[in-house]
Short mmCIF file of C-alpha atoms and ligand atoms in Angstrom, two decimals:
data_model
loop_
_atom_site.label_atom_id
_atom_site.label_comp_id
_atom_site.label_asym_id
_atom_site.label_seq_id
_atom_site.Cartn_x
_atom_site.Cartn_y
_atom_site.Cartn_z
CA MET A 134 8.61 8.13 15.40
CA ALA A 135 6.98 5.34 13.34
CA GLU A 136 9.48 2.28 11.92
CA LEU A 137 9.41 2.48 8.17
CA LEU A 138 7.70 -1.46 6.81
CA LYS A 139 10.05 -0.86 3.72
CA GLY A 140 9.11 -2.96 1.21
CA LYS A 141 12.83 -3.92 -0.45
CA PRO A 142 13.63 -6.88 2.58
CA VAL A 143 10.13 -7.91 2.04
CA ALA A 144 10.67 -8.17 -2.24
CA ASP A 145 14.37 -9.66 -1.24
CA ALA A 146 12.85 -12.66 1.64
CA LEU A 147 10.64 -13.40 -1.61
CA ASP A 148 12.67 -13.68 -4.57
CA ASP A 149 14.68 -15.73 -1.83
CA ALA A 150 12.14 -17.99 -1.29
CA THR A 151 10.77 -17.78 -4.83
CA LYS A 152 14.23 -18.73 -6.24
CA LYS A 153 14.97 -22.37 -4.15
CA ARG A 154 11.37 -23.11 -4.90
CA ALA A 155 11.85 -22.60 -9.00
CA GLU A 156 15.43 -24.27 -8.40
CA ALA A 157 13.36 -27.24 -6.72
CA LEU A 158 11.09 -27.56 -9.63
CA LYS A 159 13.76 -27.52 -12.24
CA GLU A 160 15.56 -30.36 -10.39
CA LYS A 161 12.14 -31.74 -11.42
CA GLY A 162 12.44 -30.86 -15.39
CA ILE A 163 10.04 -27.65 -15.04
CA THR A 164 11.13 -24.18 -15.77
CA PRO A 165 8.48 -21.95 -14.27
CA THR A 166 7.72 -20.03 -17.00
CA LEU A 167 5.32 -16.28 -17.28
CA ALA A 168 4.26 -15.10 -20.62
CA ILE A 169 3.89 -11.58 -20.81
CA LEU A 170 1.30 -10.65 -23.03
CA ARG A 171 1.26 -6.42 -24.29
CA VAL A 172 -0.42 -5.05 -26.44
CA GLY A 173 1.45 -1.65 -28.13
CA GLU A 174 3.99 0.06 -27.18
CA ARG A 175 2.80 2.54 -23.84
CA PRO A 176 5.65 3.17 -21.79
CA ASP A 177 4.09 2.10 -18.59
CA ASP A 178 3.77 -1.51 -20.28
CA LEU A 179 7.84 -1.07 -21.40
CA SER A 180 8.85 -0.13 -18.07
CA TYR A 181 7.02 -3.03 -15.47
CA GLU A 182 7.80 -5.54 -18.26
CA ARG A 183 11.26 -4.54 -17.82
CA GLY A 184 11.62 -4.63 -14.17
CA ALA A 185 9.12 -7.69 -14.43
CA THR A 186 11.40 -9.34 -16.47
CA LYS A 187 14.47 -9.04 -14.46
CA ARG A 188 12.68 -10.08 -11.18
CA CYS A 189 12.12 -13.17 -13.03
CA GLU A 190 15.67 -14.14 -14.39
CA LYS A 191 16.75 -13.38 -11.19
CA ASP A 192 14.33 -15.72 -9.57
CA GLY A 193 14.79 -18.17 -12.06
CA VAL A 194 11.57 -17.95 -13.70
CA ALA A 195 11.64 -17.88 -17.91
CA VAL A 196 9.70 -15.32 -19.68
CA VAL A 197 8.07 -15.07 -22.98
CA ASN A 198 6.48 -12.49 -24.78
CA LYS A 199 3.89 -12.15 -27.09
CA VAL A 200 3.16 -8.22 -28.60
CA LEU A 201 0.50 -7.26 -30.49
CA PRO A 202 0.14 -4.12 -32.25
CA ASP A 203 -2.43 -1.67 -30.92
CA ASP A 204 -4.74 -1.89 -33.73
CA CYS A 205 -5.34 -5.33 -33.23
CA SER A 206 -8.62 -6.96 -33.59
CA GLN A 207 -10.39 -8.44 -30.71
CA GLU A 208 -9.83 -12.12 -32.27
CA ASP A 209 -6.34 -11.51 -32.42
CA LEU A 210 -6.21 -10.75 -28.80
CA MET A 211 -8.57 -14.01 -28.03
CA GLU A 212 -6.44 -16.00 -30.53
CA ALA A 213 -2.82 -15.00 -28.74
CA ILE A 214 -4.76 -16.11 -25.20
CA LYS A 215 -6.03 -18.94 -26.54
CA LYS A 216 -2.42 -20.74 -27.39
CA LEU A 217 -0.83 -18.82 -24.52
CA ASN A 218 -3.78 -20.71 -21.86
CA GLU A 219 -3.35 -24.23 -23.79
CA ASP A 220 0.78 -24.05 -24.18
CA ASP A 221 1.75 -26.72 -21.10
CA SER A 222 5.05 -25.10 -21.09
CA VAL A 223 3.27 -21.06 -20.01
CA HIS A 224 2.66 -21.30 -16.18
CA GLY A 225 1.48 -18.15 -16.03
CA ILE A 226 -0.05 -14.61 -17.88
CA LEU A 227 0.69 -11.38 -17.07
CA MET A 228 -1.49 -9.50 -19.52
CA PHE A 229 -1.01 -5.18 -19.66
CA ARG A 230 -3.91 -2.64 -18.96
CA PRO A 231 -5.90 -0.95 -19.67
CA LEU A 232 -5.78 -2.59 -23.13
CA PRO A 233 -6.54 0.45 -26.50
CA LYS A 234 -10.20 0.92 -26.41
CA SER A 235 -11.35 -0.80 -29.23
CA LEU A 236 -10.98 -3.75 -27.32
CA ASP A 237 -13.30 -5.51 -25.11
CA GLU A 238 -11.19 -5.64 -21.78
CA LYS A 239 -13.68 -7.82 -19.97
CA ALA A 240 -14.33 -10.26 -22.45
CA ALA A 241 -10.26 -10.76 -22.84
CA CYS A 242 -9.53 -11.16 -18.64
CA ASP A 243 -12.23 -13.13 -18.25
CA ALA A 244 -10.38 -15.59 -21.00
CA ILE A 245 -7.47 -15.82 -19.09
CA LEU A 246 -7.37 -19.50 -17.59
CA PRO A 247 -7.61 -18.44 -13.52
CA LYS A 248 -5.10 -21.11 -12.58
CA LYS A 249 -2.27 -18.80 -14.85
CA ASP A 250 -3.75 -15.67 -13.75
CA VAL A 251 -0.97 -15.02 -11.62
CA ASP A 252 -1.99 -11.27 -11.57
CA GLY A 253 -5.28 -11.92 -10.16
CA ILE A 254 -7.67 -10.10 -12.93
CA THR A 255 -10.00 -12.38 -13.35
CA LYS A 256 -13.55 -13.34 -12.23
CA GLY A 257 -12.28 -16.46 -11.64
CA SER A 258 -9.44 -15.64 -8.91
CA MET A 259 -11.74 -13.21 -7.82
CA ALA A 260 -14.40 -16.65 -6.90
CA TYR A 261 -11.08 -17.65 -5.63
CA ILE A 262 -10.09 -14.82 -3.33
CA TYR A 263 -13.97 -14.69 -2.17
CA SER A 264 -14.98 -18.51 -1.26
CA GLY A 265 -11.31 -19.99 -0.89
CA MET A 266 -12.64 -22.70 -3.64
CA GLY A 267 -11.24 -22.94 -7.27
CA GLU A 268 -8.38 -21.77 -8.65
CA GLY A 269 -6.58 -18.40 -9.32
CA PHE A 270 -4.90 -15.68 -7.59
CA ALA A 271 -4.98 -12.66 -5.50
CA PRO A 272 -4.02 -9.66 -7.25
CA CYS A 273 -0.58 -8.94 -6.64
CA THR A 274 -0.86 -4.93 -4.97
CA SER A 275 -3.06 -6.72 -2.65
CA GLN A 276 -0.95 -10.07 -1.77
CA ALA A 277 1.97 -8.03 -1.67
CA VAL A 278 -0.30 -5.69 1.21
CA MET A 279 -0.39 -9.43 3.11
CA GLU A 280 3.46 -10.20 2.41
CA ILE A 281 4.67 -6.74 4.30
CA LEU A 282 2.49 -7.76 7.14
CA GLY A 283 3.65 -11.40 7.82
CA HIS A 284 7.55 -10.27 6.80
CA TYR A 285 7.20 -7.51 9.90
CA GLY A 286 5.67 -10.06 12.14
CA ILE A 287 2.15 -8.13 12.26
CA ASP A 288 -0.55 -10.51 12.45
CA PRO A 289 -3.71 -9.52 11.15
CA LYS A 290 -5.64 -11.92 13.46
CA GLY A 291 -8.24 -10.57 15.82
CA LYS A 292 -7.30 -6.68 14.54
CA LYS A 293 -9.56 -4.45 14.10
CA ALA A 294 -8.50 -3.71 10.52
CA THR A 295 -9.88 -0.68 7.91
CA VAL A 296 -9.40 -0.42 4.76
CA VAL A 297 -10.20 2.42 2.94
CA GLY A 298 -11.36 1.93 -1.00
CA ARG A 299 -13.05 -0.28 -1.90
CA SER A 300 -12.24 -1.00 -5.50
CA LEU A 301 -12.19 -4.66 -7.61
CA VAL A 302 -8.18 -4.37 -7.48
CA ILE A 303 -7.78 -2.73 -4.80
CA GLY A 304 -9.55 -2.22 -1.89
CA LYS A 305 -12.26 -4.98 -2.37
CA PRO A 306 -9.63 -7.87 -2.81
CA ILE A 307 -7.37 -6.27 0.44
CA SER A 308 -10.18 -6.82 2.31
CA MET A 309 -10.93 -10.25 2.23
CA LEU A 310 -7.78 -11.15 2.28
CA LEU A 311 -7.48 -9.39 5.71
CA MET A 312 -10.77 -11.24 6.76
CA ASN A 313 -9.36 -15.16 5.88
CA ALA A 314 -6.81 -13.37 8.28
CA ASN A 315 -8.86 -13.23 10.88
CA ALA A 316 -8.87 -9.53 10.87
CA THR A 317 -12.67 -7.46 11.40
CA VAL A 318 -12.33 -5.69 8.84
CA THR A 319 -14.48 -2.46 8.19
CA VAL A 320 -14.15 -0.83 4.74
CA CYS A 321 -14.20 2.90 4.01
CA HIS A 322 -15.43 4.66 0.31
CA SER A 323 -15.99 8.43 -0.59
CA LYS A 324 -19.37 7.85 0.90
CA THR A 325 -18.84 7.35 4.37
CA ILE A 326 -19.59 9.38 6.73
CA ASP A 327 -17.33 10.54 10.07
CA MET A 328 -14.33 8.37 8.39
CA LEU A 329 -11.87 9.42 10.98
CA LYS A 330 -13.95 7.82 13.85
CA VAL A 331 -12.98 4.68 11.90
CA THR A 332 -9.91 4.97 11.02
CA GLN A 333 -8.63 6.33 14.57
CA ASN A 334 -10.44 3.30 15.86
CA ALA A 335 -8.54 0.62 13.69
CA ASP A 336 -5.73 -1.07 14.60
CA ILE A 337 -4.83 -1.67 10.71
CA VAL A 338 -5.23 1.30 8.42
CA ILE A 339 -4.96 0.18 4.61
CA ALA A 340 -5.00 3.47 2.77
CA ALA A 341 -5.90 2.86 -0.97
CA LEU A 342 -7.85 5.76 -1.91
CA GLY A 343 -5.76 7.11 -4.75
CA ARG A 344 -5.55 10.56 -3.16
CA ALA A 345 -2.64 12.12 -2.59
CA GLU A 346 -1.74 12.83 0.79
CA MET A 347 -5.11 12.93 2.10
CA LEU A 348 -5.34 10.98 5.27
CA GLY A 349 -3.33 13.11 7.71
CA ALA A 350 -2.16 12.85 11.24
CA GLU A 351 -6.10 13.16 12.19
CA TYR A 352 -6.77 9.88 10.99
CA PHE A 353 -4.57 8.00 13.37
CA THR A 354 -3.70 7.62 16.56
CA LYS A 355 -0.84 5.89 18.69
CA GLY A 356 0.29 1.76 18.23
CA GLN A 357 -1.25 1.84 14.36
CA THR A 358 0.00 0.09 11.55
CA VAL A 359 -0.61 2.04 8.27
CA ILE A 360 -0.25 0.44 5.22
CA ASP A 361 -0.30 3.50 2.34
CA VAL A 362 -1.13 1.72 -1.40
CA GLY A 363 -1.13 4.99 -2.54
CA ILE A 364 0.82 6.28 -5.86
CA ASN A 365 0.39 9.65 -6.77
CA TYR A 366 2.54 12.30 -8.26
CA SER A 367 2.48 15.52 -6.66
CA GLN A 368 2.69 18.63 -8.72
CA GLU A 369 3.54 20.74 -5.85
CA LYS A 370 6.22 18.39 -4.48
CA GLN A 371 6.80 17.29 -7.98
CA LYS A 372 7.59 13.51 -6.35
CA LEU A 373 5.04 10.46 -5.95
CA VAL A 374 3.35 10.33 -2.48
CA GLY A 375 1.42 8.11 -1.23
CA ASP A 376 -2.37 8.65 0.46
CA VAL A 377 -0.87 9.22 3.26
CA LYS A 378 0.54 12.25 4.55
CA SER A 379 3.58 10.59 6.20
CA ASP A 380 5.13 13.68 7.64
CA GLU A 381 2.21 14.07 9.53
CA ALA A 382 1.47 10.43 10.32
CA GLU A 383 5.19 9.02 11.52
CA ASN A 384 4.92 11.25 14.88
CA VAL A 385 1.45 9.25 15.34
CA VAL A 386 0.97 5.73 14.39
CA SER A 387 3.33 2.91 15.12
CA ASN A 388 4.20 1.58 11.55
CA LEU A 389 4.41 2.77 8.02
CA THR A 390 5.03 1.64 4.95
CA PRO A 391 7.16 4.79 2.63
CA VAL A 392 5.81 5.99 -0.96
CA PRO A 393 7.36 4.94 -2.92
CA GLY A 394 9.74 2.07 -1.64
CA GLY A 395 6.56 0.23 0.34
CA VAL A 396 3.81 -1.71 -1.40
CA GLY A 397 4.34 -0.90 -4.66
CA SER A 398 8.47 -2.14 -4.42
CA VAL A 399 6.59 -5.84 -3.82
CA THR A 400 4.24 -6.12 -5.96
CA THR A 401 6.68 -7.92 -9.18
CA ALA A 402 8.33 -10.08 -6.62
CA VAL A 403 4.82 -11.15 -5.61
CA LEU A 404 3.98 -11.83 -9.23
CA VAL A 405 7.01 -14.11 -9.65
CA SER A 406 6.37 -16.22 -6.61
CA HIS A 407 2.76 -16.67 -8.58
CA VAL A 408 3.78 -17.82 -11.71
CA VAL A 409 5.96 -20.88 -9.88
CA GLU A 410 2.56 -21.60 -7.46
CA ALA A 411 1.53 -21.94 -10.76
CA ALA A 412 3.96 -24.29 -11.75
CA GLU A 413 3.75 -26.03 -8.43
CA LYS A 414 0.45 -26.72 -8.71
CA GLU A 415 0.49 -28.73 -12.26
CA ILE A 416 2.32 -31.64 -11.03
CA ARG A 417 0.63 -31.85 -7.68
P1 NAP B 286 -9.66 3.45 -7.49
O1 NAP B 286 -10.22 2.61 -8.78
O2 NAP B 286 -9.87 5.45 -7.85
O3 NAP B 286 -10.52 3.37 -5.98
C1 NAP B 286 -10.20 4.69 -4.97
C2 NAP B 286 -11.72 3.42 -3.80
O4 NAP B 286 -11.26 4.94 -3.22
C3 NAP B 286 -12.72 4.22 -4.20
O5 NAP B 286 -13.58 2.97 -3.80
C4 NAP B 286 -13.48 5.32 -3.81
O6 NAP B 286 -14.60 5.30 -3.20
C5 NAP B 286 -12.77 5.75 -2.56
N1 NAP B 286 -12.00 6.83 -1.91
C6 NAP B 286 -12.04 8.05 -2.88
N2 NAP B 286 -12.03 9.25 -2.40
C7 NAP B 286 -11.79 8.94 -1.29
C8 NAP B 286 -12.48 9.24 -0.12
N3 NAP B 286 -11.74 11.32 0.00
N4 NAP B 286 -12.43 9.20 1.08
C9 NAP B 286 -13.02 8.17 1.12
N5 NAP B 286 -12.49 6.99 0.37
C10 NAP B 286 -12.58 7.60 -0.93
O7 NAP B 286 -8.47 3.54 -7.05
P2 NAP B 286 -7.63 2.18 -7.05
O8 NAP B 286 -7.35 1.21 -8.73
O9 NAP B 286 -8.43 1.40 -6.28
O10 NAP B 286 -6.19 2.37 -6.63
C11 NAP B 286 -6.03 3.15 -5.09
C12 NAP B 286 -4.64 3.28 -5.12
O11 NAP B 286 -3.12 2.34 -5.25
C13 NAP B 286 -4.29 4.71 -5.91
O12 NAP B 286 -3.46 5.61 -5.53
C14 NAP B 286 -3.30 3.80 -7.23
O13 NAP B 286 -2.24 4.81 -7.60
C15 NAP B 286 -2.32 3.22 -6.09
N6 NAP B 286 -1.90 1.52 -6.55
C16 NAP B 286 -1.34 1.36 -6.05
C17 NAP B 286 -0.50 0.16 -6.32
C18 NAP B 286 0.84 -0.34 -5.34
O14 NAP B 286 1.81 -1.16 -6.09
N7 NAP B 286 1.13 0.24 -4.39
C19 NAP B 286 -0.84 -0.57 -7.67
C20 NAP B 286 -2.30 0.15 -8.18
C21 NAP B 286 -2.59 1.32 -7.40
P3 NAP B 286 -15.99 5.28 -4.32
O15 NAP B 286 -16.34 3.23 -4.22
O16 NAP B 286 -17.16 5.58 -3.15
O17 NAP B 286 -15.46 5.72 -5.65
#
């Protein structure tokens, strides 16, 4: 049976480290602060906001909330971002997406200063991950994958890693982070032929395709580490499932992240650690 790589111990360890760093900043008179910018009252946003706020409180990071009505104008939104960019007491900005259709989301994302882009949504952050130059942060989910590997002592260096999925928010940044960690990376997508051979040949498989339980036992081989990024609601099972058929894969591979309780449970801990990192960078 595979060892389950649970997210909670990873998040707890990250929280402990973040809390210590936040305390060290406070001794220097700096309170690391996250601004949460929300447009409208989407239940998903409110739920994430509650989780992030709780995690910030636990780690000693302050939160300021900026809420705009869902019929706000582009100018109102850009003005709110500008104010948060200019506010020296704010170190990180989390803006919920998707924004209402009436707003230009791309323009809003790119208006956020990369050095405050703790959620990794700006072009600047993308350039930072790709080039290692400039300012910015990796998207929290892709960083959460790396935190899980690190916590459980799985070093990507020299290993063959296959990432299934090439989206800008998940697949591509994960591929870059794995390559930066010296893995030999192959990326699969919906046009990949014989994907089975590519996943079977890897030491580490990252499943980020958004297809409920698509990857069954046949995609895997003994000894592999499988990180399941997928979060899908299965009507049939009436519960959340990943992209991997876990009850099959766990009989084949060595390590597997559960869904729920895997990657998803590490993302807010990463977000808060990014806020502290942003504050630390300000005084360097
Ligand atoms: P996405 O934008 O829909 O991208 C899916 C990617 O998978 C695309 O690159 C697509 O290929 C590829 N793909 C789709 N079907 C495939 C198939 N049959 N074979 C091979 N590749 C296939 O999704 P996403 O935003 O990256 O999200 C991926 C998953 O992560 C979703 O389940 C999402 O819910 C989950 N997620 C998890 C977290 C977390 O915290 N754990 C956070 C955000 C999202 P093409 O490029 O060719 O279309």
